[in-house]
Amino acid sequence: MSINNPDFQKEIHKVIEEKTTEPPMYKVLLHNDDYTTKDFVVEILMAIFNKSRQEATSLMWHVHRNGSGICGIYPYEMAETKVNLVSLVARENGFPLKTSMEKE
């Protein structure tokens, strides 16, 4: 069978599609604390998670009332980067703001 044969090419595409899987996704969770200001949380949500001011404010209140909330769902490396970035920026500003990630 020739590489240029349409049937051969279809078979190759079928094998590739069967072996291709989506990466596992991870939820990035924001946790409430008694020290981080609400304004800072809103700014973090806007800057790191690309939320609008309205979305960020709504999520901040959800976290405040419920103890935690989902900031976004990402592939592992992106979720890990966002968790580390929030921690770094929070520490630089003197806040103990905590985020975590869990497999969806």
mmCIF file of C-alpha atoms in Angstrom, residues 2-84:
data_model
loop_
_atom_site.group_PDB
_atom_site.id
_atom_site.type_symbol
_atom_site.label_atom_id
_atom_site.label_comp_id
_atom_site.label_asym_id
_atom_site.label_seq_id
_atom_site.Cartn_x
_atom_site.Cartn_y
_atom_site.Cartn_z
ATOM 1 C CA SER A 2 1.405 3.395 -0.985
ATOM 2 C CA ILE A 3 1.690 6.367 1.378
ATOM 3 C CA ASN A 4 -0.189 8.442 -1.202
ATOM 4 C CA ASN A 5 -3.099 5.991 -1.196
ATOM 5 C CA PRO A 6 -6.206 7.740 0.239
ATOM 6 C CA ASP A 7 -7.225 4.596 2.144
ATOM 7 C CA PHE A 8 -3.803 4.435 3.806
ATOM 8 C CA GLN A 9 -4.046 8.096 4.803
ATOM 9 C CA LYS A 10 -7.542 7.577 6.239
ATOM 10 C CA GLU A 11 -6.267 4.634 8.284
ATOM 11 C CA ILE A 12 -3.373 6.724 9.656
ATOM 12 C CA HIS A 13 -5.773 9.541 10.640
ATOM 13 C CA LYS A 14 -8.030 7.013 12.352
ATOM 14 C CA VAL A 15 -5.125 5.616 14.416
ATOM 15 C CA ILE A 16 -3.969 9.120 15.379
ATOM 16 C CA GLU A 17 -7.480 10.169 16.443
ATOM 17 C CA GLU A 18 -7.861 7.027 18.563
ATOM 18 C CA LYS A 19 -4.556 7.665 20.360
ATOM 19 C CA THR A 20 -5.079 11.394 20.874
ATOM 20 C CA THR A 21 -6.631 12.309 24.224
ATOM 21 C CA GLU A 22 -7.298 15.611 25.884
ATOM 22 C CA PRO A 23 -5.045 16.448 28.838
ATOM 23 C CA PRO A 24 -6.634 16.180 32.281
ATOM 24 C CA MET A 25 -8.015 19.459 33.547
ATOM 25 C CA TYR A 26 -7.555 20.983 37.005
ATOM 26 C CA LYS A 27 -9.731 23.388 38.961
ATOM 27 C CA VAL A 28 -7.906 26.312 40.557
ATOM 28 C CA LEU A 29 -9.583 27.086 43.871
ATOM 29 C CA LEU A 30 -9.338 30.331 45.817
ATOM 30 C CA HIS A 31 -9.688 30.055 49.608
ATOM 31 C CA ASN A 32 -11.077 32.612 52.028
ATOM 32 C CA ASP A 33 -8.956 34.028 54.846
ATOM 33 C CA ASP A 34 -9.437 36.716 57.470
ATOM 34 C CA TYR A 35 -6.534 38.928 56.365
ATOM 35 C CA THR A 36 -6.494 39.421 52.594
ATOM 36 C CA THR A 37 -8.482 42.475 51.567
ATOM 37 C CA LYS A 38 -11.457 42.094 49.287
ATOM 38 C CA ASP A 39 -10.000 44.688 46.901
ATOM 39 C CA PHE A 40 -6.779 42.683 46.593
ATOM 40 C CA VAL A 41 -8.711 39.497 45.812
ATOM 41 C CA VAL A 42 -10.659 41.295 43.088
ATOM 42 C CA GLU A 43 -7.413 42.638 41.591
ATOM 43 C CA ILE A 44 -5.843 39.151 41.624
ATOM 44 C CA LEU A 45 -8.886 37.658 39.901
ATOM 45 C CA MET A 46 -8.767 40.338 37.232
ATOM 46 C CA ALA A 47 -4.984 40.255 36.676
ATOM 47 C CA ILE A 48 -4.243 36.527 36.885
ATOM 48 C CA PHE A 49 -7.535 34.916 35.910
ATOM 49 C CA ASN A 50 -8.674 37.539 33.360
ATOM 50 C CA LYS A 51 -12.016 38.124 35.081
ATOM 51 C CA SER A 52 -13.994 41.298 34.490
ATOM 52 C CA ARG A 53 -14.444 43.517 37.537
ATOM 53 C CA GLN A 54 -18.039 42.284 37.861
ATOM 54 C CA GLU A 55 -17.036 38.590 37.612
ATOM 55 C CA ALA A 56 -14.155 39.103 40.039
ATOM 56 C CA THR A 57 -16.350 40.891 42.573
ATOM 57 C CA SER A 58 -19.033 38.211 42.348
ATOM 58 C CA LEU A 59 -16.467 35.425 42.785
ATOM 59 C CA MET A 60 -14.801 37.263 45.690
ATOM 60 C CA TRP A 61 -18.154 37.424 47.519
ATOM 61 C CA HIS A 62 -18.810 33.753 46.745
ATOM 62 C CA VAL A 63 -15.422 32.807 48.259
ATOM 63 C CA HIS A 64 -16.050 35.087 51.244
ATOM 64 C CA ARG A 65 -19.419 33.465 51.985
ATOM 65 C CA ASN A 66 -18.599 29.840 51.115
ATOM 66 C CA GLY A 67 -14.940 29.482 52.036
ATOM 67 C CA SER A 68 -13.684 28.735 48.524
ATOM 68 C CA GLY A 69 -14.525 29.101 44.869
ATOM 69 C CA ILE A 70 -13.318 28.027 41.444
ATOM 70 C CA CYS A 71 -11.224 30.645 39.628
ATOM 71 C CA GLY A 72 -10.863 28.596 36.466
ATOM 72 C CA ILE A 73 -10.220 25.188 34.953
ATOM 73 C CA TYR A 74 -6.924 24.613 33.151
ATOM 74 C CA PRO A 75 -4.440 21.957 32.035
ATOM 75 C CA TYR A 76 -2.038 20.954 34.828
ATOM 76 C CA GLU A 77 0.889 23.226 33.949
ATOM 77 C CA MET A 78 -1.288 26.297 33.523
ATOM 78 C CA ALA A 79 -3.163 25.615 36.773
ATOM 79 C CA GLU A 80 0.109 25.117 38.637
ATOM 80 C CA THR A 81 1.513 28.354 37.217
ATOM 81 C CA LYS A 82 -1.567 30.332 38.280
ATOM 82 C CA VAL A 83 -1.473 28.854 41.813
ATOM 83 C CA ASN A 84 2.209 29.753 42.141
#
